[in-house]
C-alpha positions as CSV (number, residue, x, y, z in Angstrom):
1,M,-34.6,8.5,-1.4
2,G,-31.4,7.5,-2.6
3,K,-29.6,3.9,-1.2
4,V,-27.2,5.9,1.0
5,A,-30.2,7.9,2.9
6,V,-32.2,4.3,3.1
7,L,-29.1,2.8,4.8
8,S,-28.4,6.0,7.1
9,E,-31.7,6.0,8.4
10,N,-32.1,2.6,9.0
11,M,-29.1,2.8,11.2
12,K,-30.0,5.7,13.1
13,K,-33.1,3.8,14.3
14,R,-30.2,1.3,16.7
15,I,-27.6,4.6,16.9
16,I,-29.0,7.7,18.1
17,G,-27.6,11.3,17.6
18,K,-24.0,9.7,16.3
19,D,-25.5,11.1,12.6
20,D,-21.4,12.3,11.8
21,V,-20.1,8.9,12.8
22,I,-22.6,6.9,10.7
23,R,-22.1,8.9,7.7
24,K,-18.0,8.6,7.9
25,V,-18.7,4.7,8.6
26,I,-20.6,4.5,5.2
27,T,-18.2,6.4,3.7
28,V,-15.1,3.8,4.7
29,L,-17.7,1.3,3.3
30,L,-18.0,3.1,0.0
31,A,-14.3,3.4,-0.4
32,G,-13.8,0.0,0.1
33,G,-11.7,0.4,3.6
34,H,-11.6,-0.8,7.0
35,V,-12.5,1.0,10.0
36,L,-11.2,1.2,13.6
37,L,-13.4,2.2,16.5
38,E,-11.7,3.6,19.2
39,D,-13.4,4.8,22.7
40,V,-14.5,3.6,26.1
41,P,-16.6,0.5,27.2
42,G,-20.5,0.8,26.7
43,V,-20.7,3.8,24.2
44,G,-21.9,2.0,21.0
45,K,-18.7,1.0,19.1
46,T,-20.3,-2.8,18.8
47,S,-23.7,-1.6,18.4
48,L,-22.4,0.4,15.2
49,A,-20.8,-2.6,13.8
50,R,-23.8,-4.6,14.3
51,A,-26.4,-1.7,13.0
52,L,-24.4,-1.4,9.8
53,A,-24.2,-5.4,9.3
54,D,-27.9,-5.9,10.0
55,S,-28.9,-3.0,7.9
56,L,-26.9,-5.2,4.6
57,S,-27.8,-8.3,3.4
58,C,-24.4,-9.7,3.5
59,S,-22.7,-12.4,5.9
60,F,-21.4,-11.4,8.5
61,A,-19.1,-12.8,11.5
62,R,-18.4,-11.5,15.0
63,I,-14.7,-12.5,16.2
64,Q,-14.5,-11.5,20.2
65,C,-10.6,-11.0,20.4
66,T,-9.3,-12.1,24.1
67,P,-5.5,-12.8,24.9
68,D,-5.9,-17.0,24.2
69,T,-7.5,-16.3,20.7
70,M,-5.4,-18.1,18.3
71,P,-4.6,-17.1,14.4
72,S,-6.4,-20.1,13.3
73,D,-9.6,-19.1,15.3
74,I,-9.6,-16.1,12.6
75,T,-8.3,-17.6,9.3
76,G,-9.8,-21.1,9.6
77,L,-7.6,-24.3,9.7
78,S,-7.1,-27.9,8.0
79,V,-9.0,-30.5,9.8
80,Y,-7.8,-34.3,8.7
81,S,-10.7,-36.3,7.6
82,M,-10.6,-39.7,8.8
83,E,-13.2,-41.1,6.4
84,K,-11.4,-38.9,3.2
85,G,-7.8,-39.5,4.2
86,E,-7.2,-36.1,3.6
87,F,-7.0,-32.7,4.7
88,K,-10.3,-30.7,4.7
89,V,-9.6,-26.5,5.0
90,L,-12.8,-25.1,7.0
91,P,-12.2,-21.1,6.8
92,G,-12.5,-19.0,9.5
93,P,-14.9,-16.0,10.5
94,I,-12.8,-13.8,8.4
95,V,-14.0,-15.1,5.1
96,N,-17.1,-13.4,5.6
97,Q,-18.4,-9.9,3.7
98,I,-18.7,-8.0,7.2
99,V,-16.5,-8.8,9.7
100,L,-16.4,-7.1,13.4
101,A,-13.2,-8.0,15.3
102,D,-14.6,-6.9,18.6
103,E,-12.1,-5.5,21.2
104,I,-9.2,-6.0,18.8
105,N,-6.3,-5.0,21.0
106,R,-7.2,-7.4,23.9
107,T,-5.7,-10.0,21.8
108,S,-2.0,-10.8,21.3
109,P,0.2,-8.9,18.2
110,K,0.5,-12.7,16.5
111,T,-2.9,-13.1,16.5
112,Q,-3.6,-9.5,15.4
113,A,-1.1,-10.0,12.2
114,A,-3.7,-12.9,11.3
115,L,-5.8,-9.9,9.5
116,L,-3.3,-8.5,7.4
117,E,-3.5,-10.1,4.1
118,A,-7.3,-10.1,4.4
119,M,-7.5,-6.5,5.1
120,E,-5.2,-6.0,2.0
121,E,-5.5,-8.6,-0.7
122,R,-8.9,-10.1,0.2
123,Q,-7.8,-13.3,0.9
124,V,-6.5,-15.8,3.4
125,T,-3.7,-18.7,2.9
126,I,-4.6,-21.7,4.7
127,D,-1.8,-24.5,4.9
128,G,-1.2,-23.2,1.2
129,N,-4.6,-22.8,0.5
130,S,-6.0,-20.0,-1.0
131,I,-9.4,-18.3,0.1
132,S,-10.7,-15.2,-1.9
133,I,-13.2,-13.1,0.5
134,P,-16.6,-12.1,-1.3
135,E,-17.2,-8.4,-2.2
136,P,-18.4,-6.2,-0.7
137,F,-15.3,-7.5,2.5
138,M,-15.5,-4.9,5.5
139,V,-13.3,-5.1,8.6
140,I,-14.3,-3.2,11.6
141,G,-12.2,-3.4,14.6
142,T,-13.0,-1.9,18.0
143,Q,-10.9,-1.4,20.6
144,N,-10.6,0.4,23.7
145,P,-7.8,3.2,24.6
146,M,-4.4,2.2,25.2
147,E,-4.5,3.0,28.7
148,M,-6.9,0.7,29.9
149,A,-5.9,-2.8,31.3
150,G,-5.1,-5.6,29.7
151,T,-4.4,-3.6,25.9
152,Y,-1.6,-4.6,23.4
153,P,-1.1,-1.8,20.9
154,L,-1.5,-2.3,17.4
155,P,1.5,-2.6,15.1
156,E,2.0,-0.2,12.8
157,A,1.4,-2.2,9.8
158,Q,-2.5,-3.3,11.5
159,L,-3.3,0.4,11.6
160,D,-2.0,1.6,8.3
161,R,-4.9,-1.2,6.6
162,F,-7.6,0.6,8.8
163,M,-8.9,3.6,6.4
164,M,-10.3,6.1,8.9
165,K,-10.3,5.5,13.1
166,L,-13.1,6.8,15.0
167,S,-14.5,7.6,18.2
168,I,-18.1,7.9,18.7
169,G,-17.7,10.1,22.0
170,Y,-20.8,10.2,24.7
171,P,-24.3,10.9,23.6
172,S,-25.7,14.4,24.3
173,K,-28.1,14.9,26.9
174,G,-30.8,14.9,25.0
175,S,-29.3,11.7,23.3
176,S,-29.0,10.0,26.5
177,V,-32.8,10.7,27.2
178,Q,-34.3,9.3,24.0
179,I,-31.6,6.3,24.3
180,A,-32.9,5.9,28.5
181,D,-36.8,6.2,26.3
182,D,-36.1,4.0,23.8
183,F,-34.8,1.4,26.7
184,L,-37.7,1.4,29.3
185,K,-39.8,1.4,26.2
186,G,-38.4,-2.0,25.1
187,I,-37.4,-0.7,21.5
188,L,-33.5,0.2,22.0
189,H,-32.0,-3.4,20.8
190,E,-34.8,-4.0,18.5
191,E,-33.4,-6.0,15.6
192,T,-32.4,-4.1,12.9
193,Q,-33.9,-5.1,9.1
194,A,-31.7,-5.2,6.3
195,V,-32.4,-2.9,3.5
196,L,-29.6,-3.3,0.8
197,T,-27.8,-6.0,-0.8
198,A,-24.2,-6.7,-1.5
199,E,-25.2,-5.5,-5.1
200,D,-26.5,-2.6,-3.9
201,I,-23.1,-2.0,-2.4
202,I,-20.9,-3.1,-5.0
203,Q,-22.5,-0.6,-7.5
204,M,-22.2,2.3,-5.4
205,K,-18.6,1.2,-5.1
206,E,-18.4,1.5,-8.7
207,E,-20.3,4.8,-8.5
208,A,-18.0,6.2,-6.0
209,A,-15.0,5.3,-7.5
210,K,-15.9,7.4,-10.9
211,V,-16.3,10.8,-8.8
212,E,-13.9,13.3,-10.4
213,I,-11.0,14.5,-8.4
214,H,-9.0,17.5,-10.2
215,K,-5.7,17.4,-11.0
216,D,-5.2,20.5,-8.1
217,L,-7.0,18.4,-5.1
218,V,-4.6,15.3,-6.0
219,N,-1.7,17.6,-5.8
220,Y,-3.0,19.1,-2.5
221,A,-3.6,15.7,-1.0
222,V,-0.1,14.6,-2.1
223,N,1.4,17.8,-0.6
224,V,0.0,17.5,2.8
225,V,1.0,13.4,3.2
226,E,4.3,14.9,1.6
227,E,4.3,17.0,4.6
228,T,3.7,14.1,7.5
229,R,7.0,12.9,6.1
230,K,9.3,16.0,7.1
231,H,7.4,17.7,9.9
232,H,9.4,17.9,13.0
233,S,7.2,16.6,15.5
234,I,6.6,13.2,13.2
235,K,8.7,10.7,13.7
236,C,7.3,8.3,10.7
237,G,4.7,9.7,8.1
238,A,1.7,8.5,6.5
239,S,2.6,5.9,3.9
240,P,1.5,5.4,0.2
241,R,-1.5,3.4,1.1
242,A,-2.4,6.6,3.3
243,L,-2.5,8.6,0.2
244,L,-4.4,6.5,-1.7
245,D,-7.1,6.0,0.9
246,L,-7.5,9.9,1.5
247,L,-8.4,10.3,-2.2
248,R,-10.7,7.0,-2.6
249,A,-12.3,8.5,0.8
250,S,-12.4,11.7,-0.5
251,Q,-14.5,10.4,-3.6
252,A,-16.8,8.8,-1.3
253,R,-17.2,11.8,0.6
254,A,-18.4,13.6,-2.8
255,Y,-20.8,10.7,-3.8
256,L,-22.2,10.6,-0.4
257,D,-23.3,14.3,-1.1
258,E,-24.5,13.5,-4.6
259,R,-22.1,15.0,-6.1
260,N,-19.8,13.5,-8.9
261,Y,-16.6,15.4,-8.5
262,C,-14.9,16.1,-5.2
263,I,-14.4,19.7,-4.0
264,P,-11.7,21.3,-1.4
265,L,-13.7,20.4,1.6
266,D,-13.9,16.9,0.5
267,V,-10.0,16.1,1.0
268,F,-9.5,18.7,3.6
269,E,-12.3,17.0,6.1
270,T,-11.6,13.2,5.0
271,A,-7.7,14.0,6.4
272,K,-8.7,14.3,9.7
273,D,-9.8,11.1,9.7
274,V,-7.6,8.8,7.1
275,L,-4.2,10.0,8.5
276,P,-3.6,10.9,12.0
277,H,-3.5,7.4,13.9
278,R,-0.9,7.0,10.9
279,L,1.5,9.2,12.3
280,I,4.4,8.3,14.7
281,L,5.2,10.9,16.7
282,S,8.9,12.0,17.8
283,A,9.9,11.5,21.4
284,E,10.0,15.5,21.8
285,A,6.1,15.7,20.5
286,K,5.1,13.2,23.0
287,M,6.8,14.6,25.9
288,N,4.7,17.8,24.7
289,K,1.9,16.2,25.1
290,M,1.3,16.8,21.7
291,S,-1.7,14.3,20.0
292,Q,-1.7,12.9,16.2
293,E,-4.8,14.7,15.8
294,T,-3.0,18.4,16.9
295,V,-0.7,17.5,14.4
296,M,-2.6,16.9,11.5
297,L,-4.5,20.0,12.0
298,Q,-1.3,22.1,12.2
299,I,-0.3,20.8,8.6
300,L,-3.6,20.8,7.1
301,N,-3.7,24.9,8.5
302,N,-0.1,25.4,6.8
303,H,-1.4,24.1,3.4
304,P,-3.7,26.4,2.0
305,V,-7.0,24.2,0.5
306,P,-7.0,24.8,-3.7
307,Q,-9.1,27.3,-4.8
C-alpha cells in the first residue's frame, strides 16, 4: 500500500463515509496549500482536521477563534525578562506544521488578518523579528455558514489564501448507522495513530510538483481563469494566485491517482474546488440567487477540455 493510501485509510477510521473530502484534503496537503471547511456545526469539520494532524508526526496546534481572540494569541508576542533585562520572543500557535483555526469566522477581521503573512510567506513577524514556520505547513480553517449568528465574513485576501473551500455535508443513512454503532461501542473517538512523518510529506510534495502538466492543459486553466474575470455575473474574478493553486492542485490530484502526468479531468474537477470561493458575484447575480459554484460550472461547461 502506498503512502497516500496509508494516510487515507488511517483517516477513514475516524471520518466515516467522507472518502471524497478526505482525498481533497490530502490533495491540498501535497499541493502545499491551505483548506477551508465550511458547514453547519456537528458534521465533523474539527474531527477531520484532527484526523489529518494525528495521522502525521508533525507539530500541531489548535486555535479556538472567538470574538475576543487577539492577533498576538495567534502570532505570538514579546515578553520582557526582568532577569536578562531584554525582551524575549514567544512564538504563537501559528508556528507549527499543522494548524487548526477552529471557527475562524467567529473572530474579528483584525485577528483574521494575523494569519495572512503566515499562510503566504511561511513566516511570522513579532516586533520586527521574523520566525520561519517549519515544513510541511498547512492551515485548516473551519467556519460556520454566514447566516449563523456571531460570524464575521472572511476578507477576500484571506479567502484567496485558502487553496480549496470544502463542505463535509451530512453523512448518509448507512454512515450514520455505523457512526452510531461505533459510538455505542466506545470506539468512535479513539485516538488516531501517526502513520507518516514530516519527511514523508515533504518527499511526496516534491514528487507531486514534478507531475507533468501539458501546455494545452496549462492554456485551458489560463482560459478558465481569464473567463472568471470577464463573465457578466462576476464582479471580481480569480487572481494569479488562484491560477497557480489550480495547477499545483491538479498535479497533486494526478499524484494521488498514481500518475506522473495530468489529464484534462484533473484540471476540470480541481477547478470546482479551487476557484468558486474566490469569486465576487455581481449585484444582479446575487439578486437572481446565483451561487459562485453555479457560475463556475457555467464557465467550465463553456470551455471544452483539451482532447
